[in-house]
mmCIF file of C-alpha atoms in Angstrom:
data_model
loop_
_atom_site.group_PDB
_atom_site.id
_atom_site.type_symbol
_atom_site.label_atom_id
_atom_site.label_comp_id
_atom_site.label_asym_id
_atom_site.label_seq_id
_atom_site.Cartn_x
_atom_site.Cartn_y
_atom_site.Cartn_z
ATOM 1 C CA MET A 278 -153.593 -40.386 -58.597
ATOM 2 C CA GLN A 279 -157.351 -40.330 -58.300
ATOM 3 C CA ASN A 280 -158.786 -38.784 -55.195
ATOM 4 C CA MET A 281 -161.532 -41.127 -53.980
ATOM 5 C CA ASP A 282 -163.425 -38.456 -52.046
ATOM 6 C CA GLU A 283 -162.722 -35.303 -53.983
ATOM 7 C CA GLU A 284 -166.226 -34.000 -53.356
ATOM 8 C CA LYS A 285 -166.373 -34.949 -49.712
ATOM 9 C CA SER A 286 -166.338 -32.393 -46.923
ATOM 10 C CA VAL A 287 -165.762 -33.462 -43.352
ATOM 11 C CA THR A 288 -165.524 -31.944 -39.920
ATOM 12 C CA ALA A 289 -162.671 -32.886 -37.657
ATOM 13 C CA ASP A 290 -162.282 -32.567 -33.927
ATOM 14 C CA SER A 291 -159.183 -31.427 -32.081
ATOM 15 C CA SER A 292 -158.045 -34.795 -30.751
ATOM 16 C CA PHE A 293 -158.201 -36.315 -34.232
ATOM 17 C CA LEU A 294 -156.202 -33.430 -35.740
ATOM 18 C CA ILE A 295 -153.545 -33.500 -33.027
ATOM 19 C CA ASN A 296 -153.220 -37.291 -33.171
ATOM 20 C CA ILE A 297 -152.808 -37.308 -36.955
ATOM 21 C CA TYR A 298 -150.316 -34.430 -36.680
ATOM 22 C CA LEU A 299 -148.258 -36.310 -34.084
ATOM 23 C CA LEU A 300 -148.222 -39.330 -36.382
ATOM 24 C CA GLY A 301 -146.764 -37.046 -39.073
ATOM 25 C CA TRP A 302 -149.698 -37.558 -41.444
ATOM 26 C CA LEU A 303 -151.638 -34.289 -41.380
ATOM 27 C CA HIS A 304 -150.928 -33.892 -45.112
ATOM 28 C CA ILE A 305 -153.188 -36.827 -46.035
ATOM 29 C CA LEU A 306 -156.305 -34.805 -45.242
ATOM 30 C CA CYS A 307 -156.096 -32.585 -48.314
ATOM 31 C CA GLU A 308 -155.312 -35.614 -50.464
ATOM 32 C CA ILE A 309 -158.492 -37.313 -49.324
ATOM 33 C CA TYR A 310 -161.033 -34.584 -48.672
ATOM 34 C CA LYS A 311 -162.162 -31.509 -50.543
ATOM 35 C CA GLU A 312 -162.786 -29.567 -47.344
ATOM 36 C CA VAL A 313 -162.044 -30.132 -43.679
ATOM 37 C CA LEU A 314 -164.198 -27.803 -41.607
ATOM 38 C CA ILE A 315 -162.726 -26.467 -38.383
ATOM 39 C CA THR A 316 -165.016 -24.920 -35.782
ATOM 40 C CA PRO A 317 -163.965 -21.982 -33.561
ATOM 41 C CA THR A 318 -163.226 -24.089 -30.463
ATOM 42 C CA VAL A 319 -161.328 -26.712 -32.455
ATOM 43 C CA LYS A 320 -159.253 -23.881 -33.943
ATOM 44 C CA ARG A 321 -158.406 -22.683 -30.444
ATOM 45 C CA GLU A 322 -157.698 -26.196 -29.104
ATOM 46 C CA CYS A 323 -155.363 -26.821 -32.037
ATOM 47 C CA ASN A 324 -153.412 -23.648 -31.390
ATOM 48 C CA LYS A 325 -150.081 -25.494 -31.218
ATOM 49 C CA ILE A 326 -150.511 -26.917 -34.726
ATOM 50 C CA ARG A 327 -152.288 -23.871 -36.181
ATOM 51 C CA GLU A 328 -149.385 -22.843 -38.363
ATOM 52 C CA LYS A 329 -149.412 -26.271 -40.058
ATOM 53 C CA LEU A 330 -153.197 -26.187 -40.506
ATOM 54 C CA GLU A 331 -153.142 -22.723 -42.031
ATOM 55 C CA HIS A 332 -150.901 -23.910 -44.856
ATOM 56 C CA MET A 333 -153.318 -26.661 -45.863
ATOM 57 C CA PRO A 334 -155.668 -25.714 -48.712
ATOM 58 C CA CYS A 335 -158.499 -28.013 -47.611
ATOM 59 C CA ILE A 336 -158.752 -26.509 -44.115
ATOM 60 C CA THR A 337 -161.757 -24.192 -43.826
ATOM 61 C CA TYR A 338 -162.462 -22.293 -40.635
ATOM 62 C CA VAL A 339 -166.180 -21.905 -40.055
ATOM 63 C CA GLU A 340 -168.344 -19.621 -37.948
ATOM 64 C CA LEU A 341 -171.365 -21.014 -36.136
ATOM 65 C CA SER A 342 -174.892 -19.945 -36.971
ATOM 66 C CA LYS A 343 -177.325 -18.891 -34.259
ATOM 67 C CA SER A 344 -179.308 -22.117 -34.515
ATOM 68 C CA GLU A 345 -176.088 -24.152 -34.299
ATOM 69 C CA GLU A 346 -175.107 -22.196 -31.186
ATOM 70 C CA GLU A 347 -178.478 -23.023 -29.624
ATOM 71 C CA LYS A 348 -178.121 -26.748 -30.356
ATOM 72 C CA ILE A 349 -174.570 -26.713 -29.000
ATOM 73 C CA SER A 350 -175.663 -25.102 -25.739
ATOM 74 C CA LYS A 351 -178.392 -27.690 -25.282
ATOM 75 C CA MET A 352 -176.098 -30.637 -25.950
ATOM 76 C CA LEU A 353 -173.361 -29.199 -23.745
ATOM 77 C CA LYS A 354 -175.759 -29.055 -20.823
ATOM 78 C CA GLU A 355 -176.662 -32.721 -21.313
ATOM 79 C CA LEU A 356 -173.058 -33.786 -21.703
ATOM 80 C CA LYS A 357 -171.849 -31.838 -18.682
ATOM 81 C CA ALA A 358 -174.484 -33.525 -16.555
ATOM 82 C CA LYS A 359 -172.984 -36.900 -17.488
ATOM 83 C CA PHE A 360 -169.254 -36.264 -17.950
ATOM 84 C CA PRO A 361 -167.039 -33.675 -16.240
ATOM 85 C CA GLY A 362 -164.721 -31.320 -18.108
ATOM 86 C CA GLU A 363 -164.789 -29.364 -21.348
ATOM 87 C CA HIS A 364 -166.723 -30.695 -24.350
ATOM 88 C CA ARG A 365 -167.437 -27.708 -26.532
ATOM 89 C CA GLY A 366 -165.067 -28.582 -29.385
ATOM 90 C CA GLU A 367 -166.474 -32.010 -30.156
ATOM 91 C CA VAL A 368 -170.067 -30.812 -29.700
ATOM 92 C CA GLU A 369 -169.465 -27.978 -32.184
ATOM 93 C CA CYS A 370 -168.141 -30.541 -34.691
ATOM 94 C CA LEU A 371 -171.127 -32.816 -34.260
ATOM 95 C CA VAL A 372 -173.658 -30.015 -34.636
ATOM 96 C CA VAL A 373 -171.899 -28.524 -37.673
ATOM 97 C CA ALA A 374 -171.726 -31.950 -39.340
ATOM 98 C CA ASP A 375 -175.392 -32.586 -38.579
ATOM 99 C CA SER A 376 -176.819 -29.198 -39.517
ATOM 100 C CA ARG A 377 -174.735 -28.796 -42.708
ATOM 101 C CA ASN A 378 -175.233 -32.392 -43.804
ATOM 102 C CA ILE A 379 -171.498 -33.087 -43.874
ATOM 103 C CA HIS A 380 -170.618 -36.647 -44.764
ATOM 104 C CA LEU A 381 -168.361 -37.440 -41.914
ATOM 105 C CA LEU A 382 -167.105 -36.344 -38.551
ATOM 106 C CA LEU A 383 -163.578 -37.491 -37.831
ATOM 107 C CA SER A 384 -163.268 -37.811 -34.106
ATOM 108 C CA ASP A 385 -161.006 -39.641 -31.698
ATOM 109 C CA ASN A 386 -163.228 -38.542 -28.831
ATOM 110 C CA PHE A 387 -166.005 -40.673 -27.346
ATOM 111 C CA ALA A 388 -168.492 -37.836 -26.725
ATOM 112 C CA PRO A 389 -169.879 -37.475 -30.288
ATOM 113 C CA TRP A 390 -170.739 -41.183 -30.332
ATOM 114 C CA TYR A 391 -172.645 -40.798 -27.113
ATOM 115 C CA LEU A 392 -174.573 -37.742 -28.347
ATOM 116 C CA ARG A 393 -175.317 -39.217 -31.744
ATOM 117 C CA SER A 394 -176.840 -42.261 -30.128
ATOM 118 C CA LYS A 395 -178.782 -40.220 -27.569
ATOM 119 C CA HIS A 396 -180.203 -37.837 -30.193
ATOM 120 C CA ASN A 397 -180.573 -40.446 -32.899
ATOM 121 C CA LEU A 398 -178.556 -38.329 -35.331
ATOM 122 C CA SER A 399 -177.618 -39.680 -38.736
ATOM 123 C CA VAL A 400 -174.153 -38.070 -38.867
ATOM 124 C CA LYS A 401 -171.534 -40.606 -39.746
ATOM 125 C CA ILE A 402 -168.724 -40.534 -37.201
ATOM 126 C CA GLU A 403 -165.396 -42.223 -37.696
ATOM 127 C CA ARG A 404 -162.276 -42.558 -35.626
ATOM 128 C CA GLY A 405 -159.009 -41.268 -37.053
ATOM 129 C CA TYR A 406 -158.125 -44.644 -38.520
ATOM 130 C CA TYR A 407 -160.823 -44.074 -41.179
ATOM 131 C CA ALA A 408 -158.770 -41.285 -42.762
ATOM 132 C CA ILE A 409 -155.626 -43.413 -42.450
ATOM 133 C CA VAL A 410 -157.305 -46.312 -44.261
ATOM 134 C CA GLU A 411 -158.582 -43.972 -46.961
ATOM 135 C CA ALA A 412 -155.035 -42.651 -47.342
ATOM 136 C CA LEU A 413 -153.742 -46.208 -47.735
ATOM 137 C CA GLU A 414 -156.406 -46.913 -50.343
ATOM 138 C CA ILE A 415 -155.301 -44.024 -52.558
ATOM 139 C CA ASN A 416 -151.646 -44.615 -51.640
ATOM 140 C CA ALA A 417 -151.335 -41.172 -50.022
ATOM 141 C CA LEU A 418 -149.747 -43.283 -47.292
ATOM 142 C CA LYS A 419 -147.604 -45.755 -49.205
ATOM 143 C CA ARG A 420 -148.819 -49.319 -48.868
ATOM 144 C CA ARG A 421 -145.266 -50.554 -49.291
ATOM 145 C CA ASN A 422 -144.630 -48.940 -45.871
ATOM 146 C CA LEU A 423 -147.599 -50.707 -44.251
ATOM 147 C CA LYS A 424 -145.531 -52.349 -41.520
ATOM 148 C CA LYS A 425 -144.083 -49.025 -40.354
ATOM 149 C CA ILE A 426 -147.459 -47.307 -40.647
ATOM 150 C CA LEU A 427 -149.098 -49.919 -38.427
ATOM 151 C CA GLU A 428 -146.252 -49.695 -35.923
ATOM 152 C CA LYS A 429 -146.778 -45.930 -35.677
ATOM 153 C CA MET A 430 -150.502 -46.464 -35.090
ATOM 154 C CA GLU A 431 -149.843 -48.692 -32.059
ATOM 155 C CA GLY A 432 -150.934 -46.993 -28.863
ATOM 156 C CA VAL A 433 -152.966 -44.408 -30.788
ATOM 157 C CA TYR A 434 -155.674 -46.680 -32.210
ATOM 158 C CA PRO A 435 -157.067 -49.980 -30.882
ATOM 159 C CA LYS A 436 -155.106 -53.179 -31.524
ATOM 160 C CA LYS A 437 -158.203 -54.727 -33.066
ATOM 161 C CA ILE A 438 -158.371 -52.014 -35.736
ATOM 162 C CA ILE A 439 -154.649 -52.258 -36.475
ATOM 163 C CA GLU A 440 -155.029 -56.022 -36.953
ATOM 164 C CA ILE A 441 -157.967 -55.560 -39.323
ATOM 165 C CA ILE A 442 -156.042 -53.019 -41.399
ATOM 166 C CA ARG A 443 -153.109 -55.438 -41.567
ATOM 167 C CA ARG A 444 -155.444 -58.193 -42.751
ATOM 168 C CA LYS A 445 -157.307 -56.055 -45.298
ATOM 169 C CA PHE A 446 -154.125 -54.736 -46.895
ATOM 170 C CA GLY A 447 -152.400 -58.094 -46.771
ATOM 171 C CA GLY A 448 -149.563 -57.024 -44.504
ATOM 172 C CA MET B 1066 -167.277 -50.626 -51.083
ATOM 173 C CA SER B 1067 -164.036 -49.057 -49.899
ATOM 174 C CA ILE B 1068 -161.916 -50.755 -47.253
ATOM 175 C CA ALA B 1069 -162.452 -47.769 -44.947
ATOM 176 C CA GLU B 1070 -166.185 -48.314 -45.312
ATOM 177 C CA GLU B 1071 -165.902 -52.075 -44.724
ATOM 178 C CA ILE B 1072 -163.988 -51.453 -41.492
ATOM 179 C CA HIS B 1073 -166.481 -48.781 -40.449
ATOM 180 C CA GLN B 1074 -169.372 -51.224 -40.860
ATOM 181 C CA GLU B 1075 -167.537 -53.951 -38.973
ATOM 182 C CA TYR B 1076 -166.767 -51.458 -36.196
ATOM 183 C CA MET B 1077 -170.389 -50.355 -35.952
ATOM 184 C CA LYS B 1078 -171.598 -53.964 -35.861
ATOM 185 C CA ASN B 1079 -169.271 -54.702 -32.942
ATOM 186 C CA PHE B 1080 -169.257 -51.227 -31.415
ATOM 187 C CA GLU B 1081 -169.841 -52.116 -27.764
ATOM 188 C CA ASP B 1082 -167.487 -55.107 -27.657
ATOM 189 C CA TRP B 1083 -164.695 -53.317 -29.468
ATOM 190 C CA GLU B 1084 -165.039 -50.170 -27.388
ATOM 191 C CA LYS B 1085 -164.870 -52.350 -24.265
ATOM 192 C CA GLU B 1086 -161.758 -54.080 -25.575
ATOM 193 C CA ALA B 1087 -160.119 -50.730 -26.361
ATOM 194 C CA ARG B 1088 -160.950 -49.477 -22.859
ATOM 195 C CA GLU B 1089 -159.322 -52.569 -21.352
ATOM 196 C CA GLU B 1090 -156.214 -51.888 -23.459
ATOM 197 C CA ARG B 1091 -156.076 -48.345 -22.093
ATOM 198 C CA GLU B 1092 -156.579 -49.567 -18.514
ATOM 199 C CA LYS B 1093 -153.810 -52.166 -18.813
ATOM 200 C CA SER B 1094 -151.361 -49.595 -20.147
ATOM 201 C CA VAL B 1095 -151.510 -47.379 -17.051
ATOM 202 C CA ASP B 1096 -148.825 -47.719 -14.425
ATOM 203 C CA TRP B 1097 -150.753 -46.086 -11.585
ATOM 204 C CA ASP B 1098 -147.742 -45.923 -9.249
ATOM 205 C CA LYS B 1099 -145.849 -43.956 -11.873
ATOM 206 C CA VAL B 1100 -148.884 -41.786 -12.599
ATOM 207 C CA ARG B 1101 -149.388 -40.927 -8.912
ATOM 208 C CA LYS B 1102 -145.688 -40.145 -8.548
ATOM 209 C CA LYS B 1103 -145.417 -37.941 -11.619
ATOM 210 C CA CYS B 1104 -148.821 -36.263 -11.784
ATOM 211 C CA THR B 1105 -150.797 -33.675 -9.860
ATOM 212 C CA PRO B 1106 -154.123 -34.825 -8.326
ATOM 213 C CA LYS B 1107 -155.959 -33.035 -11.157
ATOM 214 C CA GLN B 1108 -153.884 -34.862 -13.753
ATOM 215 C CA VAL B 1109 -154.586 -38.192 -12.034
ATOM 216 C CA ARG B 1110 -158.316 -37.429 -12.146
ATOM 217 C CA ALA B 1111 -158.014 -36.473 -15.808
ATOM 218 C CA ILE B 1112 -156.180 -39.669 -16.692
ATOM 219 C CA LYS B 1113 -158.851 -41.739 -14.929
ATOM 220 C CA LEU B 1114 -161.543 -40.026 -17.010
ATOM 221 C CA PHE B 1115 -159.587 -40.448 -20.219
ATOM 222 C CA VAL B 1116 -158.869 -44.123 -19.637
ATOM 223 C CA ARG B 1117 -162.492 -44.846 -18.873
ATOM 224 C CA TYR B 1118 -164.183 -42.798 -21.611
ATOM 225 C CA ARG B 1119 -161.557 -41.591 -24.132
ATOM 226 C CA LEU B 1120 -162.682 -38.013 -23.568
ATOM 227 C CA TYR B 1121 -159.583 -36.162 -24.706
ATOM 228 C CA GLU B 1122 -160.710 -32.560 -24.427
ATOM 229 C CA ALA B 1123 -162.585 -33.049 -21.165
ATOM 230 C CA ALA B 1124 -159.612 -34.803 -19.589
ATOM 231 C CA ALA B 1125 -157.185 -32.106 -20.769
ATOM 232 C CA SER B 1126 -159.388 -29.413 -19.226
ATOM 233 C CA ILE B 1127 -159.532 -31.281 -15.894
ATOM 234 C CA ALA B 1128 -155.737 -31.635 -15.955
ATOM 235 C CA GLU B 1129 -155.612 -27.877 -16.705
ATOM 236 C CA MET B 1130 -153.412 -28.614 -19.681
ATOM 237 C CA ASP B 1131 -153.438 -27.599 -23.302
ATOM 238 C CA LEU B 1132 -154.861 -30.507 -25.365
ATOM 239 C CA TYR B 1133 -151.687 -30.924 -27.427
ATOM 240 C CA ASP B 1134 -149.556 -31.068 -24.254
ATOM 241 C CA PHE B 1135 -151.994 -33.494 -22.630
ATOM 242 C CA ILE B 1136 -151.807 -35.905 -25.566
ATOM 243 C CA LYS B 1137 -147.992 -35.728 -25.504
ATOM 244 C CA PHE B 1138 -148.158 -36.279 -21.732
ATOM 245 C CA LEU B 1139 -150.224 -39.469 -22.176
ATOM 246 C CA HIS B 1140 -147.687 -40.674 -24.726
ATOM 247 C CA LYS B 1141 -144.805 -39.936 -22.342
ATOM 248 C CA LEU B 1142 -146.548 -41.929 -19.609
ATOM 249 C CA ARG B 1143 -147.010 -44.761 -22.152
ATOM 250 C CA ILE B 1144 -150.772 -44.649 -21.753
ATOM 251 C CA VAL B 1145 -152.389 -45.995 -24.887
ATOM 252 C CA ARG B 1146 -155.081 -43.871 -26.501
ATOM 253 C CA GLY B 1147 -156.794 -46.533 -28.581
#
């Protein structure tokens, strides 16, 4: 089966990885993408699924450069002034995607959208459903199981998106 | 254009409306009586933040929970994450 994005590298944040793991579909990542970059904080936040990630050939753990660290610190300050709590993981992903010109950031978290808009970044961000749709397109998730796939997505992704996927794939 | 790309463009075109709709879905899914009964004050605060902004990692840190456990906790409470 042809891999539609065999040259594509992406970054992925922790919430996306854990959500796709809980859906039972972590395996689709290596069928879709050449490389999925994992930053140090995402690695730590995904500790409970680390064993699964370490057996996936497309998973690449990355270190941050000094200039990336500086950008992360700056963005974290801005984000913490607006939203409480910990944001380092998703900010690392956004900065790595931006500075390394990675095609896509897979994120189920709102913060990267906010920062991208605020900083006018050109990084393409997609929610987890993007990878699921790509998997359906190459049949890494079997289209004949569309009904069950959409049922599993309920509660994890917006109803609107689930309806659109149903419509696009003729379910 | 791939279907993933078509949906992405549709999403971006309607970003604010669809995000608002998703937030309303999250809000409707919360049984606050149950949440107050079953959760610590920090977890209640975390759930409020999550429902409003879909900030997974931030909410988990406020709840003082591991992210994986927090996501499972939301699922157990039948709080939608869309």
